[in-house]
Amino acid sequence: MPTYTAPVRDTRFVLENVIDLPAMAGKPGFEDFDADMIAPILEEAGRFFAEVVAPTNLPADRQGCVRNDDGSVTTPDGFKTLYAKVRETGWTTLSMPAEYGGQGLPGVLGFAAEEFFTSANMAFAMYFGLTSGAVEAIELRGSEEQRALYIPKMVSGEWTGTMNLTEPHCGTDLGLLRTRAEPNGDGSYSVTGTKIFISSGEHDLTDNIVHLVLARTPDAPKGTKGISMFIVPKFIPDADGNPGERNSLSCGSIEEKMGIHANSTCVMNYDGATGWLIGEENKGLAAMFIMMNAARLWVGLQGFSQAENAYQNGAAYALDRRQGRALTGPKEPDENADMLVVHPDVRRLLMDARARTEGMRALGLWVALQGDIAKRAADESERQAADDMVQLLTPVVKAIGTDIGMRVAQDMQQVWGGHGYIAENGMEQFVRDARITQIYEGANGVQAMDLVGRKLPMHGGRAVQSFFAMVDKDVAKAAGNEKVAALATALEKAAGDLKAASMWLMQNAPADPNNAGSAAYHYMEILGLVSMGWMWLRSAVAAASALDDGEDEAGFMEAKILTARHFAESHLPEAGALRRKLQAGAKTIMAMPAEAFARTG
Amino acid sequence: MPTYTAPVRDTRFVLENVIDLPAMAGKPGFEDFDADMIAPILEEAGRFFAEVVAPTNLPADRQGCVRNDDGSVTTPDGFKTLYAKVRETGWTTLSMPAEYGGQGLPGVLGFAAEEFFTSANMAFAMYFGLTSGAVEAIELRGSEEQRALYIPKMVSGEWTGTMNLTEPHCGTDLGLLRTRAEPNGDGSYSVTGTKIFISSGEHDLTDNIVHLVLARTPDAPKGTKGISMFIVPKFIPDADGNPGERNSLSCGSIEEKMGIHANSTCVMNYDGATGWLIGEENKGLAAMFIMMNAARLWVGLQGFSQAENAYQNGAAYALDRRQGRALTGPKEPDENADMLVVHPDVRRLLMDARARTEGMRALGLWVALQGDIAKRAADESERQAADDMVQLLTPVVKAIGTDIGMRVAQDMQQVWGGHGYIAENGMEQFVRDARITQIYEGANGVQAMDLVGRKLPMHGGRAVQSFFAMVDKDVAKAAGNEKVAALATALEKAAGDLKAASMWLMQNAPADPNNAGSAAYHYMEILGLVSMGWMWLRSAVAAASALDDGEDEAGFMEAKILTARHFAESHLPEAGALRRKLQAGAKTIMAMPAEAFARTG
């Protein structure tokens, strides 16, 4: 069975040395935060998730969830107790609003703890994670009464929440959705329709489940402009706010899926269920999109959280399994074989995994901090600049973070050889679980279109211009620093490819929008390389400075610099190839007649 | 449920237009082959595997194999009948030796039919595929008596065969194996030990199973030089060659694994089982390696066979599912949405899938033909030249073919969005099944070491030099051909990267063998791009020539040329990035202290 240790040292390094969270203490919006909190919070959270939650990951996946004949759902053994324990610790409310019972700390700290939780058991963490999204929707768009009625119970974990968007015939294109909501005349609505792929849709962990459901009112305009959001509780709260009458909704079945077996992914049937409008009629999709950035960052985190756990177990195997001899001669002649870690090709996979996982962690935490600044800073221009970065880089964290999750999980399974294919060793679970993160919350191709179609042109390209300015500044600063100069040069080259790609888009997308479509994924991948490369440059500079100050512990800083160098040597060169692919344009792929794609024999 | 159509048109195009199999008819070793056979064989085989075998793929995976308390194994419902049907058709004996009941046709035809079989149901096809490997071992190294006793029954499918190499503590490094074989004094041996990951190790499809087992005799030297190969039948043949006494071997358990659930992957316990030496004592590993090329080509085929089936279902979904609108405005305004295929990013995935799958099919078939020539040609130098190509490109077909299988299966699952993650739609099965092909029969990293460490330096680099000469010649010939000139230029550039990488290896590997190790995978990937690019050039030239002759049917040749162009625009540019990674050398990855890979918190 795999083992997991929370990467507290690395997360602290990012927060303290790379993105300088301590400097935020006392600033507007960070009044309750103190730099001394970082270490104990991370250490305690890390210990809890590693010791209490992580051991449940494999057995819960093997057992899965069961829908009983009466429509109830039984979660894996031990989940009820575990759920109660997580609630007690409060680790999931770190960044929840204080007025609703949360701890009101910066979102970046909650994000850091959430990684440990998600590495430990992603399918289980989703019961809480979806609730956070629903809380945010009610907080942003709900009435005062709705906020008072639902949020405290959801923050405390007494109730969970879900998001009901997808229907059998529509996922990405929500304009097609058909679920109806007819006014009952008393302010409530009668909601009828079928929703699919509803994570945590039904379970036995709490007394109530709060479903947020997208539906159409009777005279709603067609398409996305006629979608409203409703709150549809499993049990309708009574006058005291306790679960009362059972609502007319049920889990029709649990999807049998590739992974995250311990999360109940339900088909939900709403059969005239009583619901209440959240926010304005026909503005449901806009409300949903407000939450989208947070949800997408969270899915990106799911990606690299699986990469981290897979990496740890890949590395552990490489340091334990003996097979073959070092190419330069036996490293341990007294043993019958050397450890896998002597083989350069195994090291290549391990270094790739570190470069990707640590780079994406740094990027994710930096973007999470920008989210805090965007919400909390006193200065409007500071808030705006931070929000620009959140907008621009959220698709990158979501899509590249999850591509990385899948890639690292596969590479680490590969280190295990045949044993990686066997279920009881747990390496194949990381692959199956990571796979969904590339698909849900906007498939990665949709993220690329969001980036190129919406985020890039936003405010005349303001966000990407600011991004270039920050990268260029750090590259220029690093020029004289011997330990990082090669990385700075490689980053400068990759940033040049990104600028050329941006220019190409400006020149070629207006004439043929398909050029934006064919370029989108390549563009997002280059931005992923450059933004991670930038974080690696900042990490290497911070590590070099710590070394100069004599602060090295157990080679941590040396390993950082080596991994940064590996990113420069083995990852950044891809930017040039991606730029060339992008510049080929849409002509060839659009020239193919649609019917020519079908194999007819 | 997915549907499958054998890609007969494409396979015919490769055999007839690209590798010119018809020209071999009547040549030495091809006396029984006639060009007119190609179409009917492919069509009939394609129809059978698509109609009879393919529908079993998903249900058999869902059901899996069961080990009963008495150690017997029950395969999925219907497999017994299906097994009998496949035997009747004779499709699996196309290229088996005529003297043992096979049809004696060229291996390249058997390879083509095998792709259809493996696309249709890979886990089931393995019961036959492993048998072919065992037949080859007995044919090459067995005594006349052993050949007569076992081969006809194995060729006919009356008995199946297995290969027993791996033990719990050793897979890649077979020098560590511990299974013992003690002489009984009557010419037989008593074999004792535990073997794991034994595909088709125990099942209910045949009266007997012939296990080939690697073991050590009492005074055998340590390491790989003390390994012998034994034939250990489940039932010892009696005087008439019929299954007699039950041997002391049993299936201890079935591995629960990520995929290929319909193939019984067994832990096999040999408890003083009676076996007979095949070939010379202590020469077992060498005997095993003789079969290795064929087995590895077969696994490469498994890879692209899964890609083909996944592609077909990805394309079918893109031509059926409606979601969103074309970027240039509604394609079908009367429908409520356009088909997925209007979206450039979906087309990118489909074109990538075609470029990879068809390119690897062409390469696989070309290498299979070289295998025939190497075995059958009259002229020694012709045999040698063909064998050089088989040696050089087998690791590429195995590793890049399976990397492609996994990549295409994932990309096509992505086209299906959330529905691709649901088991009943079958797209996730392609991913789980394809995954093992990158691992077994020599993990892909081992293939890379085989290429760079053994195949490249073989005969002073003779093979790769001949390869370059052939590519350069075709590039030069294509220079004046307008339809393929851009592809020829892109291929020339990628071949230049491969030459530079070869040069770098010659200059840097001798001083530090770890430079060969760190470069190996990148080198193999570049060779993969160039060899597939070469096949695409030959395909595009053939298609252009067919178009000039007015032979186009249903746009097939136009689609070929477009897909070739896509390979040039979107795949070949990667060669440059890979070369740069390779040239970074081993320094950074080897500088990392081994213990620094462990996460300690």
Short mmCIF file of N, CA and C in Angstrom, two decimals, chain B residues 104-236:
data_model
loop_
_atom_site.label_atom_id
_atom_site.label_comp_id
_atom_site.label_asym_id
_atom_site.label_seq_id
_atom_site.Cartn_x
_atom_site.Cartn_y
_atom_site.Cartn_z
N GLY B 104 1.69 -20.88 -43.35
CA GLY B 104 2.98 -20.57 -43.95
C GLY B 104 3.05 -19.27 -44.74
N LEU B 105 2.07 -18.39 -44.56
CA LEU B 105 2.11 -17.12 -45.29
C LEU B 105 3.09 -16.15 -44.61
N PRO B 106 3.46 -15.08 -45.32
CA PRO B 106 4.42 -14.15 -44.72
C PRO B 106 3.93 -13.60 -43.37
N GLY B 107 4.87 -13.35 -42.48
CA GLY B 107 4.55 -12.83 -41.16
C GLY B 107 3.83 -11.50 -41.22
N VAL B 108 4.10 -10.70 -42.25
CA VAL B 108 3.48 -9.39 -42.32
C VAL B 108 1.96 -9.50 -42.48
N LEU B 109 1.49 -10.57 -43.12
CA LEU B 109 0.04 -10.76 -43.24
C LEU B 109 -0.57 -11.18 -41.90
N GLY B 110 0.14 -12.06 -41.21
CA GLY B 110 -0.32 -12.46 -39.88
C GLY B 110 -0.34 -11.25 -38.94
N PHE B 111 0.65 -10.38 -39.09
CA PHE B 111 0.75 -9.18 -38.26
C PHE B 111 -0.45 -8.27 -38.52
N ALA B 112 -0.82 -8.14 -39.80
CA ALA B 112 -1.96 -7.29 -40.16
C ALA B 112 -3.26 -7.84 -39.55
N ALA B 113 -3.45 -9.15 -39.64
CA ALA B 113 -4.67 -9.75 -39.08
C ALA B 113 -4.66 -9.68 -37.56
N GLU B 114 -3.46 -9.84 -36.99
CA GLU B 114 -3.31 -9.79 -35.53
C GLU B 114 -3.74 -8.42 -34.99
N GLU B 115 -3.49 -7.37 -35.76
CA GLU B 115 -3.94 -6.05 -35.30
C GLU B 115 -5.45 -6.03 -35.13
N PHE B 116 -6.16 -6.58 -36.12
CA PHE B 116 -7.63 -6.57 -36.03
C PHE B 116 -8.09 -7.35 -34.79
N PHE B 117 -7.47 -8.51 -34.60
CA PHE B 117 -7.82 -9.36 -33.45
C PHE B 117 -7.59 -8.59 -32.14
N THR B 118 -6.45 -7.93 -32.05
CA THR B 118 -6.07 -7.27 -30.81
C THR B 118 -6.89 -6.02 -30.56
N SER B 119 -7.24 -5.31 -31.63
CA SER B 119 -8.18 -4.19 -31.46
C SER B 119 -9.52 -4.70 -30.92
N ALA B 120 -9.93 -5.84 -31.44
CA ALA B 120 -11.25 -6.36 -31.11
C ALA B 120 -11.33 -6.80 -29.64
N ASN B 121 -10.30 -7.42 -29.14
CA ASN B 121 -10.30 -7.84 -27.73
C ASN B 121 -8.88 -8.24 -27.36
N MET B 122 -8.15 -7.30 -26.84
CA MET B 122 -6.73 -7.52 -26.55
C MET B 122 -6.52 -8.60 -25.49
N ALA B 123 -7.32 -8.56 -24.43
CA ALA B 123 -7.13 -9.52 -23.35
C ALA B 123 -7.38 -10.94 -23.83
N PHE B 124 -8.37 -11.10 -24.73
CA PHE B 124 -8.67 -12.41 -25.27
C PHE B 124 -7.61 -12.85 -26.29
N ALA B 125 -7.19 -11.91 -27.13
CA ALA B 125 -6.19 -12.24 -28.15
C ALA B 125 -4.90 -12.75 -27.52
N MET B 126 -4.66 -12.34 -26.28
CA MET B 126 -3.42 -12.74 -25.61
C MET B 126 -3.34 -14.25 -25.37
N TYR B 127 -4.48 -14.91 -25.23
CA TYR B 127 -4.42 -16.37 -25.04
C TYR B 127 -3.75 -17.03 -26.25
N PHE B 128 -4.01 -16.48 -27.44
CA PHE B 128 -3.36 -16.98 -28.65
C PHE B 128 -1.95 -16.41 -28.82
N GLY B 129 -1.82 -15.12 -28.51
CA GLY B 129 -0.56 -14.43 -28.77
C GLY B 129 0.60 -15.02 -27.98
N LEU B 130 0.36 -15.31 -26.72
CA LEU B 130 1.41 -15.91 -25.89
C LEU B 130 1.77 -17.29 -26.43
N THR B 131 0.78 -18.00 -26.93
CA THR B 131 1.03 -19.32 -27.49
C THR B 131 2.01 -19.24 -28.67
N SER B 132 1.80 -18.22 -29.51
CA SER B 132 2.71 -18.05 -30.66
C SER B 132 4.15 -17.89 -30.20
N GLY B 133 4.34 -17.12 -29.14
CA GLY B 133 5.69 -16.93 -28.61
C GLY B 133 6.29 -18.24 -28.14
N ALA B 134 5.49 -19.04 -27.44
CA ALA B 134 5.98 -20.32 -26.93
C ALA B 134 6.30 -21.28 -28.08
N VAL B 135 5.45 -21.24 -29.11
CA VAL B 135 5.71 -22.08 -30.29
C VAL B 135 7.06 -21.74 -30.88
N GLU B 136 7.33 -20.44 -31.00
CA GLU B 136 8.58 -20.00 -31.61
C GLU B 136 9.78 -20.51 -30.80
N ALA B 137 9.65 -20.45 -29.47
CA ALA B 137 10.75 -20.92 -28.62
C ALA B 137 11.00 -22.40 -28.82
N ILE B 138 9.91 -23.18 -28.83
CA ILE B 138 10.08 -24.62 -28.99
C ILE B 138 10.61 -24.94 -30.39
N GLU B 139 10.13 -24.20 -31.39
CA GLU B 139 10.58 -24.42 -32.76
C GLU B 139 12.07 -24.15 -32.90
N LEU B 140 12.53 -23.07 -32.27
CA LEU B 140 13.93 -22.66 -32.43
C LEU B 140 14.90 -23.47 -31.59
N ARG B 141 14.46 -23.87 -30.41
CA ARG B 141 15.41 -24.48 -29.48
C ARG B 141 15.03 -25.89 -29.04
N GLY B 142 13.80 -26.30 -29.31
CA GLY B 142 13.35 -27.60 -28.83
C GLY B 142 13.95 -28.75 -29.63
N SER B 143 13.93 -29.95 -29.04
CA SER B 143 14.37 -31.14 -29.76
C SER B 143 13.30 -31.51 -30.78
N GLU B 144 13.67 -32.43 -31.68
CA GLU B 144 12.70 -32.86 -32.68
C GLU B 144 11.47 -33.46 -32.01
N GLU B 145 11.72 -34.23 -30.96
CA GLU B 145 10.61 -34.87 -30.24
C GLU B 145 9.70 -33.81 -29.61
N GLN B 146 10.33 -32.80 -28.97
CA GLN B 146 9.53 -31.74 -28.35
C GLN B 146 8.71 -31.00 -29.39
N ARG B 147 9.33 -30.72 -30.52
CA ARG B 147 8.61 -30.00 -31.56
C ARG B 147 7.40 -30.80 -32.03
N ALA B 148 7.62 -32.09 -32.25
CA ALA B 148 6.52 -32.92 -32.75
C ALA B 148 5.41 -33.08 -31.71
N LEU B 149 5.82 -33.16 -30.44
CA LEU B 149 4.84 -33.40 -29.37
C LEU B 149 3.97 -32.17 -29.11
N TYR B 150 4.61 -31.00 -29.12
CA TYR B 150 3.89 -29.82 -28.65
C TYR B 150 3.38 -28.89 -29.77
N ILE B 151 4.23 -28.66 -30.79
CA ILE B 151 3.90 -27.56 -31.70
C ILE B 151 2.58 -27.73 -32.45
N PRO B 152 2.31 -28.90 -33.03
CA PRO B 152 1.04 -28.98 -33.79
C PRO B 152 -0.18 -28.66 -32.93
N LYS B 153 -0.18 -29.14 -31.71
CA LYS B 153 -1.33 -28.89 -30.83
C LYS B 153 -1.41 -27.42 -30.43
N MET B 154 -0.26 -26.75 -30.38
CA MET B 154 -0.26 -25.34 -30.00
C MET B 154 -0.62 -24.47 -31.20
N VAL B 155 -0.14 -24.85 -32.38
CA VAL B 155 -0.51 -24.11 -33.59
C VAL B 155 -2.01 -24.20 -33.82
N SER B 156 -2.56 -25.37 -33.62
CA SER B 156 -4.00 -25.55 -33.86
C SER B 156 -4.85 -24.89 -32.78
N GLY B 157 -4.21 -24.51 -31.67
CA GLY B 157 -4.96 -23.90 -30.58
C GLY B 157 -5.57 -24.94 -29.64
N GLU B 158 -5.25 -26.20 -29.86
CA GLU B 158 -5.76 -27.23 -28.95
C GLU B 158 -5.18 -27.01 -27.55
N TRP B 159 -3.91 -26.62 -27.51
CA TRP B 159 -3.27 -26.24 -26.25
C TRP B 159 -2.79 -24.79 -26.36
N THR B 160 -2.70 -24.12 -25.21
CA THR B 160 -2.09 -22.78 -25.22
C THR B 160 -0.72 -22.84 -24.55
N GLY B 161 0.02 -21.73 -24.69
CA GLY B 161 1.35 -21.66 -24.09
C GLY B 161 1.51 -20.41 -23.24
N THR B 162 2.49 -20.45 -22.35
CA THR B 162 2.79 -19.28 -21.52
C THR B 162 4.30 -19.10 -21.43
N MET B 163 4.70 -17.92 -20.98
CA MET B 163 6.10 -17.62 -20.73
C MET B 163 6.24 -17.27 -19.26
N ASN B 164 7.12 -17.98 -18.56
CA ASN B 164 7.30 -17.74 -17.11
C ASN B 164 8.70 -17.19 -16.84
N LEU B 165 8.80 -15.89 -16.77
CA LEU B 165 10.09 -15.26 -16.51
C LEU B 165 10.11 -14.62 -15.12
N THR B 166 9.15 -13.72 -14.89
CA THR B 166 9.18 -12.83 -13.73
C THR B 166 8.98 -13.58 -12.41
N GLU B 167 9.71 -13.15 -11.39
CA GLU B 167 9.50 -13.63 -10.03
C GLU B 167 9.26 -12.39 -9.15
N PRO B 168 8.78 -12.60 -7.92
CA PRO B 168 8.41 -11.42 -7.12
C PRO B 168 9.54 -10.38 -7.00
N HIS B 169 10.76 -10.84 -6.92
CA HIS B 169 11.87 -9.91 -6.68
C HIS B 169 12.61 -9.55 -7.96
N CYS B 170 12.21 -10.11 -9.09
CA CYS B 170 12.93 -9.74 -10.31
C CYS B 170 12.07 -9.81 -11.56
N GLY B 171 12.22 -8.76 -12.37
CA GLY B 171 11.52 -8.70 -13.64
C GLY B 171 12.53 -8.36 -14.73
N THR B 172 12.93 -7.10 -14.77
CA THR B 172 13.92 -6.66 -15.75
C THR B 172 15.24 -7.39 -15.57
N ASP B 173 15.63 -7.57 -14.31
CA ASP B 173 16.94 -8.16 -13.99
C ASP B 173 16.78 -9.65 -13.73
N LEU B 174 16.69 -10.43 -14.82
CA LEU B 174 16.40 -11.86 -14.66
C LEU B 174 17.57 -12.63 -14.06
N GLY B 175 18.73 -12.00 -14.03
CA GLY B 175 19.87 -12.64 -13.39
C GLY B 175 19.61 -13.02 -11.94
N LEU B 176 18.62 -12.35 -11.35
CA LEU B 176 18.33 -12.60 -9.93
C LEU B 176 17.37 -13.77 -9.71
N LEU B 177 16.95 -14.43 -10.78
CA LEU B 177 15.85 -15.39 -10.55
C LEU B 177 16.29 -16.64 -9.78
N ARG B 178 15.34 -17.21 -9.04
CA ARG B 178 15.64 -18.25 -8.05
C ARG B 178 14.99 -19.60 -8.31
N THR B 179 14.03 -19.66 -9.23
CA THR B 179 13.34 -20.93 -9.45
C THR B 179 14.37 -22.02 -9.78
N ARG B 180 14.25 -23.18 -9.11
CA ARG B 180 15.24 -24.25 -9.25
C ARG B 180 14.70 -25.38 -10.13
N ALA B 181 15.62 -26.03 -10.82
CA ALA B 181 15.28 -27.22 -11.61
C ALA B 181 16.30 -28.30 -11.30
N GLU B 182 15.86 -29.36 -10.62
CA GLU B 182 16.78 -30.44 -10.23
C GLU B 182 16.56 -31.64 -11.13
N PRO B 183 17.68 -32.21 -11.65
CA PRO B 183 17.52 -33.35 -12.56
C PRO B 183 16.90 -34.55 -11.82
N ASN B 184 15.98 -35.21 -12.47
CA ASN B 184 15.34 -36.39 -11.88
C ASN B 184 16.08 -37.69 -12.23
N GLY B 185 17.08 -37.56 -13.09
CA GLY B 185 17.82 -38.75 -13.47
C GLY B 185 17.27 -39.46 -14.69
N ASP B 186 16.07 -39.10 -15.11
CA ASP B 186 15.46 -39.75 -16.28
C ASP B 186 15.38 -38.79 -17.45
N GLY B 187 16.17 -37.71 -17.37
CA GLY B 187 16.11 -36.72 -18.44
C GLY B 187 15.17 -35.59 -18.12
N SER B 188 14.29 -35.82 -17.17
CA SER B 188 13.38 -34.73 -16.79
C SER B 188 13.96 -33.99 -15.58
N TYR B 189 13.33 -32.86 -15.25
CA TYR B 189 13.76 -32.05 -14.11
C TYR B 189 12.57 -31.81 -13.20
N SER B 190 12.89 -31.49 -11.96
CA SER B 190 11.86 -31.16 -10.98
C SER B 190 11.95 -29.65 -10.72
N VAL B 191 10.92 -28.93 -11.14
CA VAL B 191 10.96 -27.47 -11.13
C VAL B 191 10.20 -26.92 -9.93
N THR B 192 10.86 -26.03 -9.16
CA THR B 192 10.24 -25.48 -7.96
C THR B 192 10.49 -23.98 -7.86
N GLY B 193 9.43 -23.25 -7.68
CA GLY B 193 9.57 -21.80 -7.53
C GLY B 193 8.26 -21.09 -7.79
N THR B 194 8.28 -19.78 -7.58
CA THR B 194 7.08 -18.97 -7.79
C THR B 194 7.31 -17.97 -8.91
N LYS B 195 6.39 -17.96 -9.86
CA LYS B 195 6.46 -17.00 -10.97
C LYS B 195 5.25 -16.08 -10.87
N ILE B 196 5.44 -14.82 -11.19
CA ILE B 196 4.31 -13.89 -11.12
C ILE B 196 4.07 -13.22 -12.47
N PHE B 197 2.90 -12.58 -12.56
CA PHE B 197 2.49 -11.87 -13.79
C PHE B 197 2.44 -12.81 -15.00
N ILE B 198 1.99 -14.05 -14.79
CA ILE B 198 1.96 -15.00 -15.90
C ILE B 198 0.63 -14.88 -16.65
N SER B 199 0.70 -14.24 -17.81
CA SER B 199 -0.50 -14.03 -18.63
C SER B 199 -1.01 -15.38 -19.13
N SER B 200 -2.31 -15.58 -19.05
CA SER B 200 -2.97 -16.82 -19.48
C SER B 200 -2.43 -18.04 -18.72
N GLY B 201 -1.95 -17.81 -17.51
CA GLY B 201 -1.29 -18.87 -16.73
C GLY B 201 -2.18 -20.06 -16.44
N GLU B 202 -3.45 -19.80 -16.21
CA GLU B 202 -4.41 -20.88 -15.97
C GLU B 202 -5.76 -20.41 -16.51
N HIS B 203 -6.50 -21.31 -17.14
CA HIS B 203 -7.79 -20.94 -17.72
C HIS B 203 -8.55 -22.20 -18.07
N ASP B 204 -9.76 -22.02 -18.59
CA ASP B 204 -10.63 -23.16 -18.90
C ASP B 204 -10.88 -23.32 -20.39
N LEU B 205 -9.96 -22.77 -21.21
CA LEU B 205 -10.23 -22.76 -22.65
C LEU B 205 -9.71 -24.00 -23.37
N THR B 206 -8.73 -24.66 -22.78
CA THR B 206 -8.11 -25.81 -23.47
C THR B 206 -7.83 -26.95 -22.49
N ASP B 207 -7.52 -28.11 -23.06
CA ASP B 207 -7.25 -29.30 -22.25
C ASP B 207 -5.88 -29.27 -21.60
N ASN B 208 -5.01 -28.43 -22.15
CA ASN B 208 -3.65 -28.42 -21.61
C ASN B 208 -3.04 -27.04 -21.80
N ILE B 209 -2.08 -26.72 -20.94
CA ILE B 209 -1.35 -25.45 -21.03
C ILE B 209 0.13 -25.79 -20.94
N VAL B 210 0.89 -25.25 -21.89
CA VAL B 210 2.31 -25.56 -21.96
C VAL B 210 3.10 -24.36 -21.42
N HIS B 211 3.68 -24.55 -20.24
CA HIS B 211 4.42 -23.46 -19.61
C HIS B 211 5.89 -23.53 -19.98
N LEU B 212 6.43 -22.44 -20.46
CA LEU B 212 7.89 -22.34 -20.62
C LEU B 212 8.41 -21.57 -19.42
N VAL B 213 9.33 -22.20 -18.71
CA VAL B 213 9.74 -21.67 -17.40
C VAL B 213 11.25 -21.49 -17.36
N LEU B 214 11.67 -20.29 -16.95
CA LEU B 214 13.11 -20.07 -16.73
C LEU B 214 13.47 -20.47 -15.31
N ALA B 215 14.53 -21.29 -15.19
CA ALA B 215 14.93 -21.77 -13.86
C ALA B 215 16.43 -22.06 -13.86
N ARG B 216 16.96 -22.32 -12.67
CA ARG B 216 18.38 -22.62 -12.51
C ARG B 216 18.60 -24.07 -12.15
N THR B 217 19.55 -24.69 -12.81
CA THR B 217 19.94 -26.05 -12.42
C THR B 217 20.89 -25.94 -11.22
N PRO B 218 21.11 -27.07 -10.50
CA PRO B 218 21.83 -27.00 -9.21
C PRO B 218 23.19 -26.31 -9.27
N ASP B 219 23.98 -26.58 -10.28
CA ASP B 219 25.33 -26.00 -10.28
C ASP B 219 25.47 -24.84 -11.25
N ALA B 220 24.33 -24.26 -11.58
CA ALA B 220 24.36 -23.17 -12.57
C ALA B 220 25.15 -21.99 -12.04
N PRO B 221 25.89 -21.28 -12.94
CA PRO B 221 26.55 -20.05 -12.52
C PRO B 221 25.53 -19.01 -12.08
N LYS B 222 26.00 -18.10 -11.25
CA LYS B 222 25.13 -16.99 -10.82
C LYS B 222 24.75 -16.11 -12.00
N GLY B 223 23.73 -15.31 -11.81
CA GLY B 223 23.38 -14.29 -12.80
C GLY B 223 22.75 -14.86 -14.05
N THR B 224 22.81 -14.08 -15.12
CA THR B 224 22.07 -14.44 -16.33
C THR B 224 22.68 -15.62 -17.06
N LYS B 225 23.93 -15.98 -16.72
CA LYS B 225 24.58 -17.09 -17.42
C LYS B 225 24.22 -18.45 -16.84
N GLY B 226 23.35 -18.44 -15.82
CA GLY B 226 22.97 -19.72 -15.22
C GLY B 226 21.49 -19.99 -15.33
N ILE B 227 20.88 -19.49 -16.40
CA ILE B 227 19.43 -19.64 -16.56
C ILE B 227 19.14 -20.61 -17.70
N SER B 228 18.29 -21.58 -17.41
CA SER B 228 17.89 -22.55 -18.42
C SER B 228 16.39 -22.45 -18.66
N MET B 229 15.97 -22.95 -19.83
CA MET B 229 14.54 -22.89 -20.16
C MET B 229 13.95 -24.29 -20.13
N PHE B 230 12.79 -24.40 -19.48
CA PHE B 230 12.14 -25.70 -19.34
C PHE B 230 10.72 -25.65 -19.88
N ILE B 231 10.32 -26.79 -20.37
CA ILE B 231 8.94 -26.94 -20.82
C ILE B 231 8.22 -27.72 -19.71
N VAL B 232 7.19 -27.10 -19.16
CA VAL B 232 6.50 -27.69 -18.01
C VAL B 232 5.01 -27.71 -18.30
N PRO B 233 4.49 -28.82 -18.84
CA PRO B 233 3.07 -28.85 -19.20
C PRO B 233 2.17 -29.03 -17.97
N LYS B 234 0.98 -28.45 -18.05
CA LYS B 234 0.01 -28.62 -16.96
C LYS B 234 -0.35 -30.10 -16.81
N PHE B 235 -0.62 -30.75 -17.92
CA PHE B 235 -0.81 -32.20 -17.93
C PHE B 235 0.32 -32.82 -18.76
N ILE B 236 0.99 -33.77 -18.20
CA ILE B 236 2.11 -34.39 -18.89
C ILE B 236 1.56 -35.27 -20.02
#
